[in-house]
mmCIF file of C-alpha atoms and ligand atoms in Angstrom:
data_model
loop_
_atom_site.group_PDB
_atom_site.id
_atom_site.type_symbol
_atom_site.label_atom_id
_atom_site.label_comp_id
_atom_site.label_asym_id
_atom_site.label_seq_id
_atom_site.Cartn_x
_atom_site.Cartn_y
_atom_site.Cartn_z
ATOM 1 C CA UNK A 1 -22.846 56.469 -7.935
ATOM 2 C CA UNK A 2 -19.792 54.217 -8.237
ATOM 3 C CA UNK A 3 -16.647 55.723 -7.337
ATOM 4 C CA UNK A 4 -15.317 55.422 -11.024
ATOM 5 C CA UNK A 5 -18.508 56.940 -12.108
ATOM 6 C CA UNK A 6 -17.925 59.975 -9.501
ATOM 7 C CA UNK A 7 -13.975 60.151 -10.748
ATOM 8 C CA UNK A 8 -15.032 60.456 -14.047
ATOM 9 C CA UNK A 9 -17.485 62.919 -13.872
ATOM 10 C CA UNK A 10 -15.473 65.532 -11.708
ATOM 11 C CA UNK A 11 -14.043 68.352 -13.537
ATOM 12 C CA UNK A 12 -10.914 69.539 -12.200
ATOM 13 C CA UNK A 13 -10.920 73.399 -11.259
ATOM 14 C CA UNK A 14 -6.995 74.405 -11.856
ATOM 15 C CA UNK A 15 -5.713 77.729 -10.936
ATOM 16 C CA UNK A 16 -2.790 79.308 -13.104
ATOM 17 C CA UNK A 17 -0.058 80.796 -11.796
ATOM 18 C CA UNK A 18 -0.672 80.311 -8.070
ATOM 19 C CA UNK A 19 0.611 82.060 -5.315
ATOM 20 C CA UNK A 20 2.439 79.858 -3.013
ATOM 21 C CA UNK A 21 3.372 82.180 -0.124
ATOM 22 C CA UNK A 22 0.666 81.181 2.585
ATOM 23 C CA UNK A 23 1.169 77.899 1.537
ATOM 24 C CA UNK A 24 4.862 77.049 2.764
ATOM 25 C CA UNK A 25 5.854 78.136 6.421
ATOM 26 C CA UNK A 26 9.441 79.885 4.675
ATOM 27 C CA UNK A 27 6.871 82.502 3.546
ATOM 28 C CA UNK A 28 8.817 82.714 0.222
ATOM 29 C CA UNK A 29 7.042 83.896 -2.996
ATOM 30 C CA UNK A 30 6.945 81.532 -5.432
ATOM 31 C CA UNK A 31 4.295 80.657 -7.793
ATOM 32 C CA UNK A 32 2.846 77.129 -9.260
ATOM 33 C CA UNK A 33 1.685 76.799 -12.816
ATOM 34 C CA UNK A 34 -1.295 74.945 -12.036
ATOM 35 C CA UNK A 35 -2.721 74.492 -8.541
ATOM 36 C CA UNK A 36 -5.893 72.724 -7.426
ATOM 37 C CA UNK A 37 -7.418 72.499 -4.205
ATOM 38 C CA UNK A 38 -8.321 68.990 -3.136
ATOM 39 C CA UNK A 39 -11.116 68.801 -0.951
ATOM 40 C CA UNK A 40 -12.179 65.430 -2.325
ATOM 41 C CA UNK A 41 -10.535 62.207 -3.140
ATOM 42 C CA UNK A 42 -12.254 62.195 -6.474
ATOM 43 C CA UNK A 43 -10.822 65.791 -7.349
ATOM 44 C CA UNK A 44 -7.159 64.141 -7.499
ATOM 45 C CA UNK A 45 -8.044 61.878 -10.174
ATOM 46 C CA UNK A 46 -9.694 65.000 -11.836
ATOM 47 C CA UNK A 47 -6.734 67.098 -11.424
ATOM 48 C CA UNK A 48 -3.950 64.663 -12.816
ATOM 49 C CA UNK A 49 -5.951 63.744 -16.010
ATOM 50 C CA UNK A 50 -6.757 67.214 -16.920
ATOM 51 C CA UNK A 51 -5.181 67.904 -20.188
ATOM 52 C CA UNK A 52 -3.537 71.130 -19.459
ATOM 53 C CA UNK A 53 -1.153 69.461 -17.310
ATOM 54 C CA UNK A 54 -0.393 66.587 -19.042
ATOM 55 C CA UNK A 55 3.254 65.659 -19.026
ATOM 56 C CA UNK A 56 4.126 68.021 -16.369
ATOM 57 C CA UNK A 57 5.736 67.485 -12.826
ATOM 58 C CA UNK A 58 2.573 67.234 -10.280
ATOM 59 C CA UNK A 59 3.545 67.944 -6.359
ATOM 60 C CA UNK A 60 1.234 67.074 -3.085
ATOM 61 C CA UNK A 61 1.361 70.102 -0.672
ATOM 62 C CA UNK A 62 0.218 69.780 2.845
ATOM 63 C CA UNK A 63 0.851 72.438 5.355
ATOM 64 C CA UNK A 64 4.040 73.156 3.226
ATOM 65 C CA UNK A 65 6.072 73.540 6.903
ATOM 66 C CA UNK A 66 8.492 70.649 5.674
ATOM 67 C CA UNK A 67 9.466 72.008 1.853
ATOM 68 C CA UNK A 68 11.784 74.386 0.612
ATOM 69 C CA UNK A 69 10.333 75.873 -2.378
ATOM 70 C CA UNK A 70 13.495 77.463 -4.105
ATOM 71 C CA UNK A 71 11.675 78.902 -7.429
ATOM 72 C CA UNK A 72 8.652 78.701 -9.154
ATOM 73 C CA UNK A 73 6.950 75.593 -9.776
ATOM 74 C CA UNK A 74 6.425 74.327 -13.306
ATOM 75 C CA UNK A 75 4.065 72.059 -12.918
ATOM 76 C CA UNK A 76 0.710 71.029 -10.784
ATOM 77 C CA UNK A 77 0.433 71.460 -7.371
ATOM 78 C CA UNK A 78 -2.321 69.674 -5.314
ATOM 79 C CA UNK A 79 -3.170 71.574 -2.301
ATOM 80 C CA UNK A 80 -4.313 68.883 0.280
ATOM 81 C CA UNK A 81 -7.657 70.347 2.076
ATOM 82 C CA UNK A 82 -9.676 66.902 2.842
ATOM 83 C CA UNK A 83 -11.158 67.197 6.595
ATOM 84 C CA UNK A 84 -12.863 64.872 8.605
ATOM 85 C CA UNK A 85 -11.694 62.697 11.652
ATOM 86 C CA UNK A 86 -13.667 59.916 13.473
ATOM 87 C CA UNK A 87 -12.953 56.754 15.896
ATOM 88 C CA UNK A 88 -13.063 53.825 13.115
ATOM 89 C CA UNK A 89 -13.347 50.758 15.500
ATOM 90 C CA UNK A 90 -12.390 50.016 18.691
ATOM 91 C CA UNK A 91 -11.240 46.761 20.733
ATOM 92 C CA UNK A 92 -10.522 45.918 24.196
ATOM 93 C CA UNK A 93 -6.683 47.012 23.389
ATOM 94 C CA UNK A 94 -7.179 50.274 21.722
ATOM 95 C CA UNK A 95 -9.087 52.693 19.816
ATOM 96 C CA UNK A 96 -8.358 53.303 15.713
ATOM 97 C CA UNK A 97 -8.868 56.713 14.986
ATOM 98 C CA UNK A 98 -8.805 58.239 11.254
ATOM 99 C CA UNK A 99 -8.018 61.343 10.225
ATOM 100 C CA UNK A 100 -8.237 63.015 6.722
ATOM 101 C CA UNK A 101 -4.981 63.796 4.839
ATOM 102 C CA UNK A 102 -5.842 67.731 5.341
ATOM 103 C CA UNK A 103 -6.721 68.058 8.972
ATOM 104 C CA UNK A 104 -3.839 70.298 10.832
ATOM 105 C CA UNK A 105 -2.067 68.335 12.654
ATOM 106 C CA UNK A 106 -1.921 69.549 16.193
ATOM 107 C CA UNK A 107 -6.090 70.215 16.212
ATOM 108 C CA UNK A 108 -6.344 66.736 15.195
ATOM 109 C CA UNK A 109 -3.766 65.823 18.561
ATOM 110 C CA UNK A 110 -5.767 68.187 20.875
ATOM 111 C CA UNK A 111 -9.336 66.519 19.519
ATOM 112 C CA UNK A 112 -7.985 62.933 20.408
ATOM 113 C CA UNK A 113 -7.171 64.325 23.797
ATOM 114 C CA UNK A 114 -10.196 65.803 24.454
ATOM 115 C CA UNK A 115 -12.369 62.680 23.294
ATOM 116 C CA UNK A 116 -10.085 61.057 26.281
ATOM 117 C CA UNK A 117 -8.073 59.393 23.611
ATOM 118 C CA UNK A 118 -4.551 59.709 24.942
ATOM 119 C CA UNK A 119 -1.182 58.798 23.104
ATOM 120 C CA UNK A 120 -0.426 61.558 20.617
ATOM 121 C CA UNK A 121 0.566 64.587 23.305
ATOM 122 C CA UNK A 122 4.178 64.243 22.837
ATOM 123 C CA UNK A 123 3.701 65.527 19.403
ATOM 124 C CA UNK A 124 1.738 68.199 19.869
ATOM 125 C CA UNK A 125 2.304 71.939 18.124
ATOM 126 C CA UNK A 126 4.332 70.532 14.996
ATOM 127 C CA UNK A 127 3.085 72.321 12.379
ATOM 128 C CA UNK A 128 1.666 70.623 8.948
ATOM 129 C CA UNK A 129 -0.959 68.252 7.982
ATOM 130 C CA UNK A 130 -2.078 64.765 9.195
ATOM 131 C CA UNK A 131 -1.390 63.401 5.341
ATOM 132 C CA UNK A 132 2.470 64.927 5.821
ATOM 133 C CA UNK A 133 2.956 63.315 9.295
ATOM 134 C CA UNK A 134 4.035 59.831 8.178
ATOM 135 C CA UNK A 135 6.259 60.855 5.109
ATOM 136 C CA UNK A 136 8.949 61.993 7.455
ATOM 137 C CA UNK A 137 7.420 59.658 10.650
ATOM 138 C CA UNK A 138 7.330 62.851 12.805
ATOM 139 C CA UNK A 139 8.960 62.717 16.021
ATOM 140 C CA UNK A 140 9.516 64.449 19.281
ATOM 141 C CA UNK A 141 10.018 64.394 22.976
ATOM 142 C CA UNK A 142 10.659 60.813 22.956
ATOM 143 C CA UNK A 143 7.498 59.531 20.358
ATOM 144 C CA UNK A 144 7.511 58.841 17.028
ATOM 145 C CA UNK A 145 4.554 58.807 14.606
ATOM 146 C CA UNK A 146 4.923 55.427 13.611
ATOM 147 C CA UNK A 147 4.310 54.087 16.970
ATOM 148 C CA UNK A 148 0.707 55.055 17.133
ATOM 149 C CA UNK A 149 0.669 54.438 13.129
ATOM 150 C CA UNK A 150 -2.169 51.373 11.895
ATOM 151 C CA UNK A 151 -2.655 52.202 8.293
ATOM 152 C CA UNK A 152 -2.872 55.005 5.651
ATOM 153 C CA UNK A 153 -4.854 55.454 2.066
ATOM 154 C CA UNK A 154 -3.123 56.950 -0.585
ATOM 155 C CA UNK A 155 -3.883 57.321 -4.331
ATOM 156 C CA UNK A 156 -1.075 56.640 -6.910
ATOM 157 C CA UNK A 157 -1.042 59.727 -8.700
ATOM 158 C CA UNK A 158 -0.085 58.268 -12.519
ATOM 159 C CA UNK A 159 -3.154 55.696 -12.206
ATOM 160 C CA UNK A 160 -5.310 56.999 -9.713
ATOM 161 C CA UNK A 161 -5.569 53.861 -7.827
ATOM 162 C CA UNK A 162 -6.349 53.755 -4.433
ATOM 163 C CA UNK A 163 -3.875 52.010 -1.852
ATOM 164 C CA UNK A 164 -3.679 51.192 1.472
ATOM 165 C CA UNK A 165 -0.725 51.020 3.355
ATOM 166 C CA UNK A 166 0.430 49.290 6.732
ATOM 167 C CA UNK A 167 3.394 50.339 9.091
ATOM 168 C CA UNK A 168 5.644 47.599 7.644
ATOM 169 C CA UNK A 169 4.679 48.830 3.904
ATOM 170 C CA UNK A 170 5.639 52.349 5.036
ATOM 171 C CA UNK A 171 9.166 51.280 6.001
ATOM 172 C CA UNK A 172 9.487 54.197 8.713
ATOM 173 C CA UNK A 173 12.809 55.035 10.009
ATOM 174 C CA UNK A 174 14.119 57.884 11.866
ATOM 175 C CA UNK A 175 12.495 61.403 9.960
ATOM 176 C CA UNK A 176 12.247 58.546 6.898
ATOM 177 C CA UNK A 177 9.648 56.492 5.282
ATOM 178 C CA UNK A 178 8.829 55.066 1.884
ATOM 179 C CA UNK A 179 7.525 58.370 0.677
ATOM 180 C CA UNK A 180 10.776 59.652 1.071
ATOM 181 C CA UNK A 181 12.233 57.350 -1.041
ATOM 182 C CA UNK A 182 10.703 54.866 -3.742
ATOM 183 C CA UNK A 183 7.238 56.617 -3.089
ATOM 184 C CA UNK A 184 8.726 60.083 -3.542
ATOM 185 C CA UNK A 185 6.196 62.391 -5.441
ATOM 186 C CA UNK A 186 4.378 59.431 -6.519
ATOM 187 C CA UNK A 187 0.976 59.566 -3.947
ATOM 188 C CA UNK A 188 -1.164 61.759 -2.184
ATOM 189 C CA UNK A 189 -1.912 60.501 1.047
ATOM 190 C CA UNK A 190 -5.491 60.860 1.712
ATOM 191 C CA UNK A 191 -6.264 59.642 5.200
ATOM 192 C CA UNK A 192 -4.233 58.177 7.961
ATOM 193 C CA UNK A 193 -4.895 55.800 11.026
ATOM 194 C CA UNK A 194 -3.805 55.805 14.146
ATOM 195 C CA UNK A 195 -3.741 53.109 16.852
ATOM 196 C CA UNK A 196 -3.817 54.611 20.584
ATOM 197 C CA UNK A 197 -3.773 51.578 22.966
ATOM 198 C CA UNK A 198 -6.051 51.784 25.810
ATOM 199 C CA UNK A 199 -3.344 50.947 28.482
ATOM 200 C CA UNK A 200 -1.842 54.485 28.222
ATOM 201 C CA UNK A 201 1.431 55.269 30.266
ATOM 202 C CA UNK A 202 3.148 58.490 30.357
ATOM 203 C CA UNK A 203 6.417 59.004 28.022
ATOM 204 C CA UNK A 204 8.025 61.869 29.806
ATOM 205 C CA UNK A 205 11.987 60.830 29.847
ATOM 206 C CA UNK A 206 13.136 63.256 27.461
ATOM 207 C CA UNK A 207 15.533 65.326 28.960
ATOM 208 C CA UNK A 208 13.687 68.885 28.268
ATOM 209 C CA UNK A 209 9.887 67.669 28.696
ATOM 210 C CA UNK A 210 11.080 65.971 32.251
ATOM 211 C CA UNK A 211 12.514 69.590 33.337
ATOM 212 C CA UNK A 212 9.605 71.034 32.149
ATOM 213 C CA UNK A 213 6.911 69.016 34.173
ATOM 214 C CA UNK A 214 9.222 68.809 37.167
ATOM 215 C CA UNK A 215 8.956 72.374 36.858
ATOM 216 C CA UNK A 216 5.132 72.253 36.471
ATOM 217 C CA UNK A 217 5.069 70.093 40.159
ATOM 218 C CA UNK A 218 4.737 66.362 38.078
ATOM 219 C CA UNK A 219 6.979 63.304 38.960
ATOM 220 C CA UNK A 220 9.916 63.513 36.056
ATOM 221 C CA UNK A 221 10.170 59.819 36.092
ATOM 222 C CA UNK A 222 7.730 57.864 33.954
ATOM 223 C CA UNK A 223 5.924 54.487 35.086
ATOM 224 C CA UNK A 224 8.494 53.869 38.292
ATOM 225 C CA UNK A 225 7.159 57.087 39.586
ATOM 226 C CA UNK A 226 6.627 56.341 43.798
ATOM 227 C CA UNK A 227 3.541 58.152 43.673
ATOM 228 C CA UNK A 228 0.799 57.784 40.762
ATOM 229 C CA UNK A 229 -1.022 61.189 41.925
ATOM 230 C CA UNK A 230 2.343 62.960 40.774
ATOM 231 C CA UNK A 231 2.658 61.327 37.687
ATOM 232 C CA UNK A 232 1.569 63.861 34.698
ATOM 233 C CA UNK A 233 -1.406 63.164 32.623
ATOM 234 C CA UNK A 234 -1.811 63.557 28.915
ATOM 235 C CA UNK A 235 -3.003 66.682 29.120
ATOM 236 C CA UNK A 236 0.032 67.959 31.610
ATOM 237 C CA UNK A 237 2.331 66.446 28.987
ATOM 238 C CA UNK A 238 0.630 68.191 25.963
ATOM 239 C CA UNK A 239 0.665 71.386 27.868
ATOM 240 C CA UNK A 240 4.403 70.910 28.545
ATOM 241 C CA UNK A 241 5.204 70.167 24.981
ATOM 242 C CA UNK A 242 3.574 72.972 23.733
ATOM 243 C CA UNK A 243 5.608 75.344 26.509
ATOM 244 C CA UNK A 244 9.201 73.854 25.612
ATOM 245 C CA UNK A 245 8.308 74.145 21.863
ATOM 246 C CA UNK A 246 6.781 78.156 22.300
ATOM 247 C CA UNK A 247 10.101 78.637 24.518
ATOM 248 C CA UNK A 248 12.370 77.389 21.912
ATOM 249 C CA UNK A 249 11.119 77.042 18.072
ATOM 250 C CA UNK A 250 9.686 80.124 16.508
ATOM 251 C CA UNK A 251 6.022 80.128 15.289
ATOM 252 C CA UNK A 252 6.054 79.965 11.623
ATOM 253 C CA UNK A 253 3.358 82.806 11.626
ATOM 254 C CA UNK A 254 5.872 85.225 13.077
ATOM 255 C CA UNK A 255 8.963 83.902 11.607
ATOM 256 C CA UNK A 256 9.299 81.875 8.576
ATOM 257 C CA UNK A 257 10.911 78.693 9.234
ATOM 258 C CA UNK A 258 9.998 74.813 8.936
ATOM 259 C CA UNK A 259 11.170 73.469 12.349
ATOM 260 C CA UNK A 260 14.549 71.397 11.940
ATOM 261 C CA UNK A 261 16.540 71.883 9.096
ATOM 262 C CA UNK A 262 18.825 68.970 9.477
ATOM 263 C CA UNK A 263 18.522 65.452 10.395
ATOM 264 C CA UNK A 264 20.514 64.735 13.666
ATOM 265 C CA UNK A 265 23.361 62.605 11.877
ATOM 266 C CA UNK A 266 23.922 59.110 12.692
ATOM 267 C CA UNK A 267 27.692 57.694 12.802
ATOM 268 C CA UNK A 268 29.408 54.536 13.301
ATOM 269 C CA UNK A 269 30.981 53.610 16.962
ATOM 270 C CA UNK A 270 34.567 53.736 15.567
ATOM 271 C CA UNK A 271 34.078 57.442 14.288
ATOM 272 C CA UNK A 272 32.471 58.496 17.112
ATOM 273 C CA UNK A 273 34.878 57.100 19.791
ATOM 274 C CA UNK A 274 37.572 59.104 17.505
ATOM 275 C CA UNK A 275 35.462 62.342 17.645
ATOM 276 C CA UNK A 276 34.587 61.806 21.152
ATOM 277 C CA UNK A 277 38.474 61.854 22.229
ATOM 278 C CA UNK A 278 38.694 65.113 20.455
ATOM 279 C CA UNK A 279 35.467 66.545 21.639
ATOM 280 C CA UNK A 280 34.653 65.362 25.154
ATOM 281 C CA UNK A 281 31.422 67.666 25.394
ATOM 282 C CA UNK A 282 30.178 66.070 22.152
ATOM 283 C CA UNK A 283 26.204 65.466 22.902
ATOM 284 C CA UNK A 284 25.223 61.956 21.657
ATOM 285 C CA UNK A 285 22.578 59.282 21.955
ATOM 286 C CA UNK A 286 23.711 55.407 22.038
ATOM 287 C CA UNK A 287 21.483 53.772 19.265
ATOM 288 C CA UNK A 288 20.210 49.972 19.207
ATOM 289 C CA UNK A 289 21.892 48.784 16.743
ATOM 290 C CA UNK A 290 25.602 49.997 18.434
ATOM 291 C CA UNK A 291 25.759 53.461 16.101
ATOM 292 C CA UNK A 292 25.260 56.723 17.422
ATOM 293 C CA UNK A 293 23.168 59.960 16.658
ATOM 294 C CA UNK A 294 24.526 63.343 17.131
ATOM 295 C CA UNK A 295 22.796 66.611 17.920
ATOM 296 C CA UNK A 296 23.109 68.598 14.767
ATOM 297 C CA UNK A 297 22.225 71.521 16.973
ATOM 298 C CA UNK A 298 24.961 71.312 19.195
ATOM 299 C CA UNK A 299 27.298 70.811 16.152
ATOM 300 C CA UNK A 300 25.919 73.780 14.451
ATOM 301 C CA UNK A 301 25.946 75.614 17.545
ATOM 302 C CA UNK A 302 29.599 75.033 18.258
ATOM 303 C CA UNK A 303 30.974 76.230 14.960
ATOM 304 C CA UNK A 304 29.466 79.539 16.019
ATOM 305 C CA UNK A 305 26.695 79.921 13.465
ATOM 306 C CA UNK A 306 23.610 80.270 16.290
ATOM 307 C CA UNK A 307 21.942 83.566 15.614
ATOM 308 C CA UNK A 308 23.851 84.314 12.595
ATOM 309 C CA UNK A 309 22.626 85.640 9.182
ATOM 310 C CA UNK A 310 23.386 85.539 5.338
ATOM 311 C CA UNK A 311 21.290 87.937 4.200
ATOM 312 C CA UNK A 312 17.593 87.569 5.080
ATOM 313 C CA UNK A 313 18.207 84.117 5.972
ATOM 314 C CA UNK A 314 19.266 82.943 9.626
ATOM 315 C CA UNK A 315 19.787 80.253 12.083
ATOM 316 C CA UNK A 316 17.644 80.524 14.939
ATOM 317 C CA UNK A 317 18.579 82.567 18.348
ATOM 318 C CA UNK A 318 17.544 79.479 20.320
ATOM 319 C CA UNK A 319 18.137 76.605 18.383
ATOM 320 C CA UNK A 320 20.982 76.253 16.279
ATOM 321 C CA UNK A 321 18.958 73.505 13.889
ATOM 322 C CA UNK A 322 16.052 76.101 12.714
ATOM 323 C CA UNK A 323 16.793 78.029 9.737
ATOM 324 C CA UNK A 324 14.696 81.056 9.519
ATOM 325 C CA UNK A 325 13.346 83.411 7.182
ATOM 326 C CA UNK A 326 13.414 87.014 8.400
ATOM 327 C CA UNK A 327 11.738 88.324 5.890
ATOM 328 C CA UNK A 328 12.348 88.820 1.973
ATOM 329 C CA UNK A 329 14.929 85.819 2.032
ATOM 330 C CA UNK A 330 14.276 83.451 -0.917
ATOM 331 C CA UNK A 331 14.451 79.638 -1.094
ATOM 332 C CA UNK A 332 18.040 79.778 -2.721
ATOM 333 C CA UNK A 333 19.079 82.368 0.122
ATOM 334 C CA UNK A 334 18.438 79.681 2.715
ATOM 335 C CA UNK A 335 20.082 76.884 0.781
ATOM 336 C CA UNK A 336 23.170 79.030 0.526
ATOM 337 C CA UNK A 337 23.176 79.236 4.463
ATOM 338 C CA UNK A 338 22.120 75.479 4.369
ATOM 339 C CA UNK A 339 25.367 74.709 2.080
ATOM 340 C CA UNK A 340 27.709 76.738 4.584
ATOM 341 C CA UNK A 341 26.620 75.514 7.567
ATOM 342 C CA UNK A 342 27.166 71.829 6.375
ATOM 343 C CA UNK A 343 30.521 72.846 4.976
ATOM 344 C CA UNK A 344 31.659 74.164 8.314
ATOM 345 C CA UNK A 345 30.435 71.321 10.510
ATOM 346 C CA UNK A 346 31.915 68.652 7.744
ATOM 347 C CA UNK A 347 35.471 70.615 7.964
ATOM 348 C CA UNK A 348 35.106 70.618 11.910
ATOM 349 C CA UNK A 349 33.544 67.330 12.673
ATOM 350 C CA UNK A 350 33.773 64.929 9.690
ATOM 351 C CA UNK A 351 30.314 64.495 9.873
ATOM 352 C CA UNK A 352 27.508 65.084 7.074
ATOM 353 C CA UNK A 353 24.385 67.140 7.729
ATOM 354 C CA UNK A 354 21.131 65.849 5.598
ATOM 355 C CA UNK A 355 18.482 68.146 4.912
ATOM 356 C CA UNK A 356 15.105 67.398 6.557
ATOM 357 C CA UNK A 357 12.523 69.187 4.699
ATOM 358 C CA UNK A 358 12.394 68.260 1.004
ATOM 359 C CA UNK A 359 14.120 70.613 -1.125
ATOM 360 C CA UNK A 360 12.731 71.294 -4.369
HETATM 361 N N1 EPU B 401 21.661 71.988 21.163
HETATM 362 C C1 EPU B 401 22.715 72.918 21.344
HETATM 363 N N2 EPU B 401 22.665 74.057 20.355
HETATM 364 C C2 EPU B 401 20.980 74.349 19.939
HETATM 365 C C3 EPU B 401 20.213 73.400 19.655
HETATM 366 C C4 EPU B 401 20.679 72.283 20.254
HETATM 367 O O1 EPU B 401 23.788 72.654 21.963
HETATM 368 O O2 EPU B 401 21.160 75.356 19.480
HETATM 369 C C5 EPU B 401 21.949 70.490 21.887
HETATM 370 C C6 EPU B 401 20.782 70.843 23.080
HETATM 371 O O3 EPU B 401 21.295 71.331 24.031
HETATM 372 C C7 EPU B 401 20.773 69.412 23.214
HETATM 373 C C8 EPU B 401 20.863 68.988 21.927
HETATM 374 O O4 EPU B 401 21.937 69.494 21.340
HETATM 375 O O5 EPU B 401 21.748 68.537 24.598
HETATM 376 C C9 EPU B 401 19.391 68.507 21.437
HETATM 377 O O6 EPU B 401 18.632 69.181 21.227
HETATM 378 P P1 EPU B 401 16.969 69.503 21.381
HETATM 379 O O7 EPU B 401 16.582 68.847 23.134
HETATM 380 O O8 EPU B 401 16.646 70.328 21.575
HETATM 381 O O9 EPU B 401 16.684 68.896 20.402
HETATM 382 P P2 EPU B 401 17.230 68.234 18.819
HETATM 383 O O10 EPU B 401 18.082 67.255 18.558
HETATM 384 O O11 EPU B 401 18.055 69.464 18.581
HETATM 385 C C10 EPU B 401 14.901 67.083 18.001
HETATM 386 C C11 EPU B 401 14.294 66.789 16.759
HETATM 387 C C12 EPU B 401 12.868 68.128 16.867
HETATM 388 C C13 EPU B 401 12.333 67.626 18.589
HETATM 389 C C14 EPU B 401 13.523 67.887 19.426
HETATM 390 C C15 EPU B 401 12.537 67.312 20.416
HETATM 391 C C16 EPU B 401 15.166 66.567 14.980
HETATM 392 C C17 EPU B 401 16.136 66.745 13.267
HETATM 393 N N3 EPU B 401 14.800 67.054 15.492
HETATM 394 O O12 EPU B 401 15.538 68.055 18.210
HETATM 395 O O13 EPU B 401 12.390 68.173 15.741
HETATM 396 O O14 EPU B 401 11.266 68.777 18.470
HETATM 397 O O15 EPU B 401 14.297 66.756 18.893
HETATM 398 O O16 EPU B 401 12.465 65.654 20.447
HETATM 399 O O17 EPU B 401 15.393 65.188 15.060
HETATM 400 C C18 EPU B 401 11.715 68.677 13.551
HETATM 401 O O18 EPU B 401 11.943 67.535 13.218
HETATM 402 O O19 EPU B 401 11.181 69.887 12.950
HETATM 403 C C19 EPU B 401 11.758 68.992 15.039
HETATM 404 C C20 EPU B 401 11.623 70.151 15.576
#
């Protein structure tokens, strides 16, 4: 049967009044007017063409680890559960590995290492799914997804057209891509292909990671390490990243959260020089384009917010960039806390903090 014939004959099983509490890592107790579990690509088209949802907004949800659901959703929620992962191609220089959009990200990373294909280890333990990862170009401990990205497949919700995008078309930036801008809410990402270079080198320069590796007896330096035997393996980096994240970041299964709640703001050199004179200890990272990235966690911490709460919405005790639901908070409670933090940081530093998760 051809793809279009299959699409036409697939009937969507929509569930009305679907509870989303276990589909968002903050654990907000909200509902979708309609939801549909997507286990095959064809189901996307069948769901969006169902007459019951004509004219209603549509949203695609992966692991729900990067959204703030501030109320019930009056529309169709597509719950992406497509599974599968395989090596699609291999050449002299790299492996090309494809994973379906609904694969849990961390399990996929662990699987690539078990197949002896290193390259994603710095991104261990990031919550969420493979399909959500390119949307915000996930990054951690010195590596961003775009550095290992080859292409992705997506379905345009309005037309059902399947498209393939390469890295240039995705327009990746820091926690940013085409899918957060022009492409916002228009596509369901069904699979992502990664390019994992065979000439692997450890990426171990990020301060927290280097410290953890040194504590485990590995050389902190990367390629220049004098003793190759001391160089960390991909598995050692994976283990160290997992340890650092566990020590700092709350497990969403125990304490509702969406990782960093704000992006690290990037300001121009002139503003930075003025700020540095007033705040000599400010944590900053020079960017290639001359601008300067600031550590939002430090700014928030300096304003005294670390560990503070507004009702059941709170700032995490060990990382001020993470907002948590201590139990019973609503999405609007959390957004009120976020606004209070933004206001204080702006008043003290003149810097605007931008939310990292998608706020609905
Ligand atoms: N800092 C504080 N107080 C805090 C938190 C941080 O002073 O409460 C200082 C730290 O001492 C450090 C600096 O701020 O000097 C940066 O902190 P950290 O290394 O913990 O990283 P981050 O900039 O806060 C970013 C990403 C994380 C990622 C880590 C590691 C963003 C928005 N966040 O956090 O990503 O895991 O680096 O690479 O870019 C996420 O996006 O959800 C996420 C967790």
